[in-house]
Short mmCIF file of C-alpha atoms in Angstrom, two decimals:
data_model
loop_
_atom_site.label_atom_id
_atom_site.label_comp_id
_atom_site.label_asym_id
_atom_site.label_seq_id
_atom_site.Cartn_x
_atom_site.Cartn_y
_atom_site.Cartn_z
CA ALA A 1 11.47 6.62 6.48
CA GLY A 2 12.01 8.49 3.25
CA PRO A 3 15.05 9.89 1.37
CA ASP A 4 16.54 12.93 3.09
CA GLY A 5 19.44 13.72 0.80
CA ALA A 6 19.70 16.03 -2.19
CA ASN A 7 17.73 15.00 -5.28
CA GLY A 8 16.09 12.09 -3.49
CA THR A 9 19.32 10.34 -2.52
CA PRO A 10 19.76 8.56 0.81
CA GLY A 11 21.08 11.37 2.97
CA PRO A 12 23.27 11.07 6.07
CA GLU A 13 20.28 10.98 8.46
CA LEU A 14 18.69 7.99 6.70
CA LEU A 15 21.98 6.13 6.39
CA LYS A 16 22.82 6.74 10.05
CA ASN A 17 19.40 5.55 11.23
CA ALA A 18 19.52 2.51 8.95
CA GLN A 19 22.94 1.55 10.28
CA ALA A 20 21.64 1.94 13.84
CA GLY A 21 18.70 -0.36 13.10
CA LEU A 22 16.14 2.42 13.56
CA VAL A 23 14.58 2.10 10.10
CA GLY A 24 12.57 -0.86 8.85
CA SER A 25 11.29 0.30 5.48
CA VAL A 26 11.99 3.19 3.14
CA LEU A 27 9.38 5.10 1.14
CA ASP A 28 9.96 6.99 -2.11
CA LEU A 29 13.66 6.24 -2.56
CA VAL A 30 14.32 5.39 -6.22
CA GLY A 31 17.36 4.45 -8.26
CA VAL A 32 19.07 1.10 -7.82
CA THR A 33 22.35 2.70 -6.71
CA ASN A 34 20.60 4.73 -4.01
CA ILE A 35 18.62 1.73 -2.81
CA ASN A 36 21.64 -0.57 -2.65
CA GLN A 37 23.52 2.12 -0.72
CA ALA A 38 20.78 2.34 1.90
CA GLN A 39 20.60 -1.45 2.11
CA THR A 40 24.34 -1.64 2.72
CA ALA A 41 23.92 0.64 5.72
CA ALA A 42 21.02 -1.42 7.11
CA LEU A 43 22.98 -4.66 6.91
CA GLN A 44 25.65 -3.09 9.13
CA SER A 45 23.10 -2.82 11.96
CA ARG A 46 23.29 -5.05 15.03
CA LEU A 47 20.66 -7.55 13.81
CA HIS A 48 21.49 -7.25 10.08
CA ILE A 49 17.79 -7.04 9.16
CA PRO A 50 17.39 -5.77 5.59
CA LEU A 51 15.21 -2.86 4.57
CA ILE A 52 12.29 -3.17 2.20
CA PHE A 53 11.76 -0.33 -0.28
CA SER A 54 8.29 0.91 -1.21
CA LEU A 55 6.63 3.23 -3.69
CA ASP A 56 3.19 4.05 -5.11
CA VAL A 57 3.62 1.99 -8.29
CA ILE A 58 0.04 2.55 -9.43
CA HIS A 59 -0.19 2.54 -13.23
CA GLY A 60 3.34 1.87 -14.35
CA TYR A 61 6.85 2.59 -13.17
CA GLN A 62 8.89 3.78 -16.15
CA THR A 63 6.43 2.54 -18.77
CA VAL A 64 3.15 4.41 -18.11
CA PHE A 65 -0.11 2.50 -18.39
CA PRO A 66 -3.64 3.97 -18.37
CA ALA A 67 -4.87 5.21 -15.00
CA PRO A 68 -6.63 2.50 -12.93
CA LEU A 69 -10.13 3.75 -13.74
CA ALA A 70 -9.30 3.51 -17.43
CA GLU A 71 -7.78 0.05 -16.98
CA ALA A 72 -11.02 -1.07 -15.35
CA SER A 73 -12.92 0.28 -18.35
CA SER A 74 -11.24 -2.41 -20.44
CA TRP A 75 -13.18 -5.11 -18.52
CA ASP A 76 -10.13 -7.29 -19.14
CA PRO A 77 -8.58 -8.75 -15.95
CA ALA A 78 -5.94 -10.63 -17.96
CA ALA A 79 -4.68 -7.39 -19.51
CA ILE A 80 -4.66 -5.72 -16.08
CA THR A 81 -2.61 -8.59 -14.65
CA LYS A 82 -0.13 -8.23 -17.50
CA ASP A 83 0.14 -4.47 -16.92
CA GLU A 84 0.96 -4.89 -13.24
CA SER A 85 3.41 -7.65 -14.05
CA VAL A 86 5.29 -5.22 -16.27
CA SER A 87 5.15 -2.58 -13.53
CA ALA A 88 6.55 -5.06 -11.01
CA SER A 89 9.37 -6.08 -13.33
CA GLU A 90 10.41 -2.46 -13.90
CA ALA A 91 10.10 -1.35 -10.27
CA THR A 92 12.00 -4.33 -8.87
CA ALA A 93 14.80 -3.68 -11.37
CA ASP A 94 15.29 -0.46 -9.38
CA GLY A 95 15.19 -2.33 -6.06
CA ILE A 96 11.58 -1.50 -5.10
CA LYS A 97 9.89 -4.62 -3.70
CA TRP A 98 6.68 -3.21 -2.23
CA THR A 99 3.93 -1.23 -3.93
CA PHE A 100 1.03 0.62 -2.32
CA ASN A 101 -1.49 -0.68 -4.84
CA PRO A 102 -4.15 -1.77 -5.70
CA MET A 103 -6.51 0.89 -4.43
CA VAL A 104 -9.87 -0.87 -4.41
CA ASP A 105 -12.11 1.73 -2.77
CA ILE A 106 -15.63 1.77 -4.20
CA ALA A 107 -16.29 5.38 -5.24
CA ARG A 108 -19.76 6.75 -5.97
CA ASP A 109 -19.36 10.44 -5.14
CA PRO A 110 -17.81 12.37 -8.08
CA ARG A 111 -16.51 14.98 -5.64
CA TRP A 112 -13.96 12.54 -4.24
CA GLY A 113 -10.63 13.39 -5.84
CA ARG A 114 -9.19 9.88 -5.94
CA ILE A 115 -11.81 8.20 -8.12
CA GLU A 116 -9.35 7.68 -10.99
CA GLU A 117 -7.12 5.56 -8.74
CA GLY A 118 -9.74 2.81 -8.36
CA ALA A 119 -12.04 0.69 -10.50
CA GLY A 120 -15.23 2.73 -10.06
CA GLU A 121 -18.52 2.09 -8.32
CA ASP A 122 -19.29 -1.60 -8.89
CA PRO A 123 -18.25 -4.21 -6.29
CA TYR A 124 -18.16 -7.09 -8.79
CA LEU A 125 -15.89 -5.36 -11.29
CA GLY A 126 -13.86 -3.88 -8.44
CA SER A 127 -13.29 -7.33 -6.98
CA ALA A 128 -12.17 -8.78 -10.32
CA VAL A 129 -9.75 -5.90 -10.89
CA ALA A 130 -8.39 -6.14 -7.33
CA ALA A 131 -7.56 -9.83 -7.70
CA ALA A 132 -6.04 -9.28 -11.15
CA LYS A 133 -3.72 -6.58 -9.85
CA VAL A 134 -2.51 -8.64 -6.91
CA LEU A 135 -1.74 -11.52 -9.28
CA GLY A 136 0.17 -9.21 -11.60
CA TYR A 137 2.38 -7.70 -8.92
CA GLN A 138 3.00 -10.82 -6.87
CA GLY A 139 2.51 -13.83 -9.14
CA GLY A 140 2.69 -17.02 -7.11
CA ASP A 141 5.87 -16.02 -5.31
CA TYR A 142 6.85 -12.40 -4.74
CA SER A 143 10.35 -13.31 -3.60
CA LYS A 144 11.20 -13.72 -7.30
CA PRO A 145 13.40 -10.89 -8.59
CA ASP A 146 10.71 -9.48 -10.91
CA LYS A 147 7.78 -9.67 -8.42
CA MET A 148 6.83 -7.43 -5.52
CA ALA A 149 4.53 -7.29 -2.51
CA SER A 150 1.20 -5.57 -3.13
CA THR A 151 -0.95 -3.52 -0.76
CA VAL A 152 -4.73 -3.41 -0.84
CA LYS A 153 -5.94 0.01 0.23
CA HIS A 154 -7.56 1.93 1.83
CA PHE A 155 -9.15 -0.29 4.44
CA ALA A 156 -11.95 0.45 4.70
CA ALA A 157 -14.63 2.41 2.83
CA TYR A 158 -12.37 5.37 2.12
CA GLY A 159 -14.29 6.07 -1.09
CA ALA A 160 -17.43 6.83 0.91
CA VAL A 161 -16.12 9.84 2.85
CA GLU A 162 -18.81 12.47 3.43
CA ALA A 163 -18.99 15.14 0.72
CA GLY A 164 -16.06 13.49 -1.05
CA ARG A 165 -13.61 15.22 1.30
CA GLU A 166 -10.26 13.61 2.06
CA TYR A 167 -9.66 12.44 5.66
CA ASN A 168 -13.40 12.79 6.36
CA THR A 169 -15.82 10.52 8.20
CA VAL A 170 -17.82 7.56 6.88
CA ASP A 171 -21.14 6.62 8.43
CA MET A 172 -22.92 3.59 6.97
CA SER A 173 -24.86 0.47 7.89
CA THR A 174 -23.21 -2.92 8.32
CA GLN A 175 -25.32 -4.24 5.44
CA ARG A 176 -24.05 -1.60 3.04
CA LEU A 177 -20.47 -1.96 4.25
CA PHE A 178 -20.35 -5.72 3.67
CA ASN A 179 -22.36 -5.81 0.44
CA ASP A 180 -21.09 -2.72 -1.39
CA TYR A 181 -17.72 -1.65 0.00
CA LEU A 182 -15.85 -4.63 1.45
CA PRO A 183 -15.98 -7.16 -1.45
CA PRO A 184 -12.98 -5.76 -3.41
CA TYR A 185 -10.77 -5.75 -0.28
CA LYS A 186 -11.83 -9.32 0.45
CA ALA A 187 -11.08 -10.36 -3.13
CA ALA A 188 -7.58 -8.88 -2.91
CA VAL A 189 -6.94 -10.66 0.40
CA LYS A 190 -8.20 -13.93 -1.07
CA ALA A 191 -5.86 -13.43 -4.03
CA GLY A 192 -2.95 -13.30 -1.58
CA ALA A 193 -2.24 -9.58 -1.09
CA ALA A 194 0.84 -9.30 1.10
CA THR A 195 -0.21 -6.17 2.95
CA VAL A 196 -3.25 -4.07 3.77
CA MET A 197 -3.21 -0.31 4.31
CA SER A 198 -5.52 1.23 6.89
CA SER A 199 -7.42 4.26 5.65
CA PHE A 200 -7.46 7.83 6.95
CA ASN A 201 -11.22 7.99 7.46
CA SER A 202 -13.22 7.05 10.50
CA LEU A 203 -15.91 4.40 10.14
CA ASN A 204 -19.00 4.91 12.27
CA GLY A 205 -17.00 7.05 14.67
CA VAL A 206 -13.80 4.99 14.90
CA PRO A 207 -10.74 5.91 12.77
CA ALA A 208 -9.59 2.96 10.68
CA SER A 209 -6.01 3.03 11.99
CA ALA A 210 -7.27 2.32 15.52
CA ASN A 211 -10.24 0.14 14.63
CA PRO A 212 -10.10 -3.45 16.00
CA LEU A 213 -13.35 -4.31 14.20
CA LEU A 214 -11.66 -3.69 10.85
CA LEU A 215 -8.09 -4.76 11.58
CA ARG A 216 -8.75 -7.74 13.83
CA THR A 217 -12.34 -9.02 13.61
CA ILE A 218 -12.96 -8.61 9.88
CA LEU A 219 -9.48 -8.72 8.37
CA ARG A 220 -7.75 -11.38 10.45
CA GLN A 221 -10.51 -13.43 12.09
CA MET A 222 -13.20 -13.43 9.39
CA TRP A 223 -10.98 -13.32 6.31
CA GLY A 224 -7.93 -15.15 7.68
CA PHE A 225 -5.43 -12.47 6.62
CA ASP A 226 -1.96 -13.31 7.96
CA GLY A 227 0.02 -10.55 6.23
CA THR A 228 1.13 -7.12 7.32
CA VAL A 229 -0.97 -4.04 8.08
CA VAL A 230 0.53 -0.62 7.32
CA SER A 231 -0.91 2.81 8.07
CA ASP A 232 -1.45 5.47 5.47
CA TYR A 233 1.04 8.33 5.64
CA GLN A 234 1.14 9.74 9.21
CA ALA A 235 -2.38 8.39 9.83
CA ILE A 236 -1.59 7.61 13.45
CA GLN A 237 -0.89 11.27 14.15
CA GLU A 238 -4.24 11.97 12.50
CA LEU A 239 -5.95 10.12 15.38
CA VAL A 240 -5.27 13.25 17.43
CA GLU A 241 -6.75 15.47 14.71
CA PHE A 242 -9.86 13.29 14.70
CA GLY A 243 -10.21 13.87 18.44
CA TYR A 244 -9.98 10.12 18.99
CA ALA A 245 -6.66 10.30 20.88
CA THR A 246 -5.64 12.99 23.34
CA ASP A 247 -2.00 12.99 22.16
CA GLU A 248 0.42 11.04 19.98
CA LYS A 249 1.36 8.68 22.81
CA GLU A 250 -2.25 7.57 23.18
CA ALA A 251 -2.55 7.41 19.37
CA ALA A 252 0.39 4.99 19.24
CA SER A 253 -1.19 2.84 21.95
CA LEU A 254 -4.55 2.71 20.17
CA ALA A 255 -2.98 1.78 16.82
CA LEU A 256 -0.64 -0.87 18.25
CA ASN A 257 -3.43 -2.51 20.21
CA ALA A 258 -5.75 -2.42 17.19
CA GLY A 259 -3.22 -4.48 15.22
CA LEU A 260 -1.49 -1.91 13.01
CA ASP A 261 1.98 -3.34 12.32
CA ILE A 262 3.85 -0.60 10.43
CA GLU A 263 3.51 3.13 10.90
CA MET A 264 4.17 4.96 7.65
CA GLY A 265 5.96 8.15 8.59
CA VAL A 266 9.25 10.00 8.43
CA ASN A 267 12.12 9.00 10.67
CA VAL A 268 13.47 12.48 11.44
CA PRO A 269 13.41 14.20 14.85
CA SER A 270 10.79 16.85 14.01
CA ILE A 271 8.10 14.41 12.86
CA ASN A 272 9.37 11.09 14.11
CA SER A 273 6.99 8.15 14.18
CA THR A 274 4.77 7.74 17.22
CA TYR A 275 5.89 4.11 17.48
CA THR A 276 9.54 5.17 17.72
CA ASN A 277 8.81 7.96 20.17
CA PHE A 278 6.41 6.19 22.51
CA GLY A 279 6.52 2.45 21.83
CA PRO A 280 9.13 1.48 24.46
CA ALA A 281 7.42 3.51 27.20
CA LEU A 282 4.03 2.03 26.32
CA VAL A 283 5.42 -1.48 26.72
CA LYS A 284 7.14 -0.64 30.02
CA SER A 285 3.92 0.87 31.40
CA GLY A 286 1.84 -2.13 30.34
CA LYS A 287 -0.32 -0.12 27.94
CA VAL A 288 0.94 -2.35 25.11
CA SER A 289 1.90 -5.96 25.81
CA ILE A 290 5.17 -7.45 24.63
CA THR A 291 3.08 -10.26 23.13
CA GLN A 292 1.36 -7.68 20.91
CA VAL A 293 4.71 -6.20 19.87
CA ASP A 294 6.08 -9.67 19.07
CA SER A 295 3.05 -10.40 16.90
CA GLU A 296 3.45 -7.19 14.90
CA VAL A 297 7.22 -7.62 14.53
CA ARG A 298 6.56 -11.14 13.24
CA HIS A 299 4.25 -9.74 10.56
CA VAL A 300 6.93 -7.28 9.41
CA LEU A 301 9.69 -9.89 9.32
CA ARG A 302 7.37 -12.25 7.44
CA LEU A 303 6.78 -9.58 4.78
CA LYS A 304 10.51 -9.13 4.28
CA TYR A 305 11.14 -12.87 4.24
CA LEU A 306 8.41 -13.59 1.67
CA ALA A 307 9.62 -10.67 -0.46
CA GLY A 308 13.06 -12.30 -0.58
CA MET A 309 14.86 -9.51 1.24
CA PHE A 310 16.85 -11.81 3.53
CA ASP A 311 18.10 -14.05 0.73
CA HIS A 312 18.59 -11.32 -1.87
CA PRO A 313 18.82 -7.89 -0.19
CA PHE A 314 20.58 -6.22 -3.13
CA THR A 315 19.43 -5.65 -6.70
CA ASP A 316 21.57 -6.33 -9.77
CA PRO A 317 22.11 -2.86 -11.33
CA SER A 318 22.25 -4.33 -14.84
CA ARG A 319 18.54 -5.23 -14.78
CA VAL A 320 17.55 -1.61 -15.39
CA GLN A 321 19.10 -1.71 -18.85
CA HIS A 322 16.98 -4.57 -20.17
CA GLU A 323 13.79 -4.49 -18.10
CA GLU A 324 12.64 -0.86 -18.17
CA LEU A 325 10.95 0.93 -21.09
CA THR A 326 11.41 -2.02 -23.41
CA SER A 327 9.59 -2.23 -26.72
CA THR A 328 7.50 -5.10 -25.32
CA ASN A 329 6.48 -3.04 -22.30
CA LEU A 330 5.54 -0.05 -24.45
CA ALA A 331 3.46 -2.27 -26.71
CA ALA A 332 1.60 -3.63 -23.69
CA ALA A 333 0.79 -0.09 -22.54
CA ARG A 334 -0.46 0.88 -25.99
CA SER A 335 -2.63 -2.25 -26.16
CA THR A 336 -4.29 -1.54 -22.81
CA ALA A 337 -4.82 2.09 -23.79
CA ALA A 338 -6.69 0.93 -26.89
CA GLU A 339 -8.86 -1.44 -24.83
CA SER A 340 -9.60 1.27 -22.26
CA LEU A 341 -11.19 3.77 -24.64
CA VAL A 342 -14.74 4.73 -23.64
CA LEU A 343 -17.33 6.24 -25.98
CA LEU A 344 -18.88 9.17 -24.09
CA ARG A 345 -21.28 10.20 -26.85
CA ASN A 346 -22.51 8.30 -29.90
CA GLN A 347 -21.86 11.23 -32.22
CA ASN A 348 -22.68 10.88 -35.93
CA LYS A 349 -23.83 7.28 -35.36
CA ALA A 350 -20.38 5.91 -34.60
CA LEU A 351 -22.17 2.86 -33.21
CA PRO A 352 -23.15 0.28 -34.15
CA LEU A 353 -20.03 -0.59 -36.09
CA ALA A 354 -20.56 -2.00 -39.56
#
C-alpha cells in the first residue's frame, strides 16, 4: 500500500486498512510522524503484526550521493559501503526500514533508460558493487536502528530487454545468463540481501514474476536464498499484459505458485492487489495450496522480524535532528563525488599528471 492522504500523509483509507490487518507493508510514505501514525493503526489490528515501510533509497536519502553508475566509477567498494550506510542511517531515522536497492542489472544497451541506476556492463565490478551496497545498508544485523533491509533487483536480466525498452522481453542462452547477467545478483544474495525483487521482463518467454526457474530453482535451490521475494510495482497485473495469464486471478495463481511472496501494489478498491482480490478463492479451489501460502507468509514475517519491527515498531522522532544532513554525511557525499569523476576526453594533455 502507499500513502493516500494529502501531501503524502497516511490517509483514512490506509489507516482503516492497516487497522483491519489488510496491509502488510507501505511504500513511499515518508516522515517519522506519518510512519509512526500508520504503525499505531497496524498494531491495533487483530494479530498486532507491525508494518514495514519501504522506499527507493538509491543514492542517498536526505544527503544526496552520486548516482549508482557514478559510484561504480570510483572502483571503491569501501566508499560505496560507507555511502549506503549513511543512506540507511538517514532513512531509518524517518522510520523507513526497507530499501529497493541495489539495482544490479548488467546493462549493455545505451537505449535502456535505467543504466545510471546500476554499475554498468561488467559482471565482476557489478558483483563487487552489489555486495558493497548490501553491506552498507544492512551491516551484520539490519534490526539495528540505523540499518535497513536491502533488495537486490531486478531478478533477472532486466538490463537486457530488447531494444532497451522497459517491460520488454529478454531472450538469451543459459550460458550468457549465468556468465554475464546473474553474477551480481548472486553476489548480493551471498552478501546477505534480505529481499529480491522480481523483474518486469520475461525471460525466454516466461515473465519473471511467474518464473519458477528463477524464483525457485536458481534463487532458492541453487543459491540457498531464504529471504523474501517481492514483485516490482504491479508486475503481477502485467502478466495479463504479457499474454501469459488470461486474467488477474490466473496471474495471482501463477505468481503465488512460482514463489513470489509480496505483491507490490496499491491497496485501494480500484487497483487492489491480485493477492487480496483472489488469494482466498484460489486456496479454497485448490489452485494454491495452504502449504504454499504458509511458506510465503513465513518469509514475510521473517523479514519483519529480522528488520526489528516486532521488537521496535516505532522510530524515535528525535533521530531526524542529529542523523540527517549532518556535516559528516555531506563530507562523505563530497568525497565520493570526487572519486567518481571520469575523464571523457584527454583535452590539452591533462593526463598523465605530473
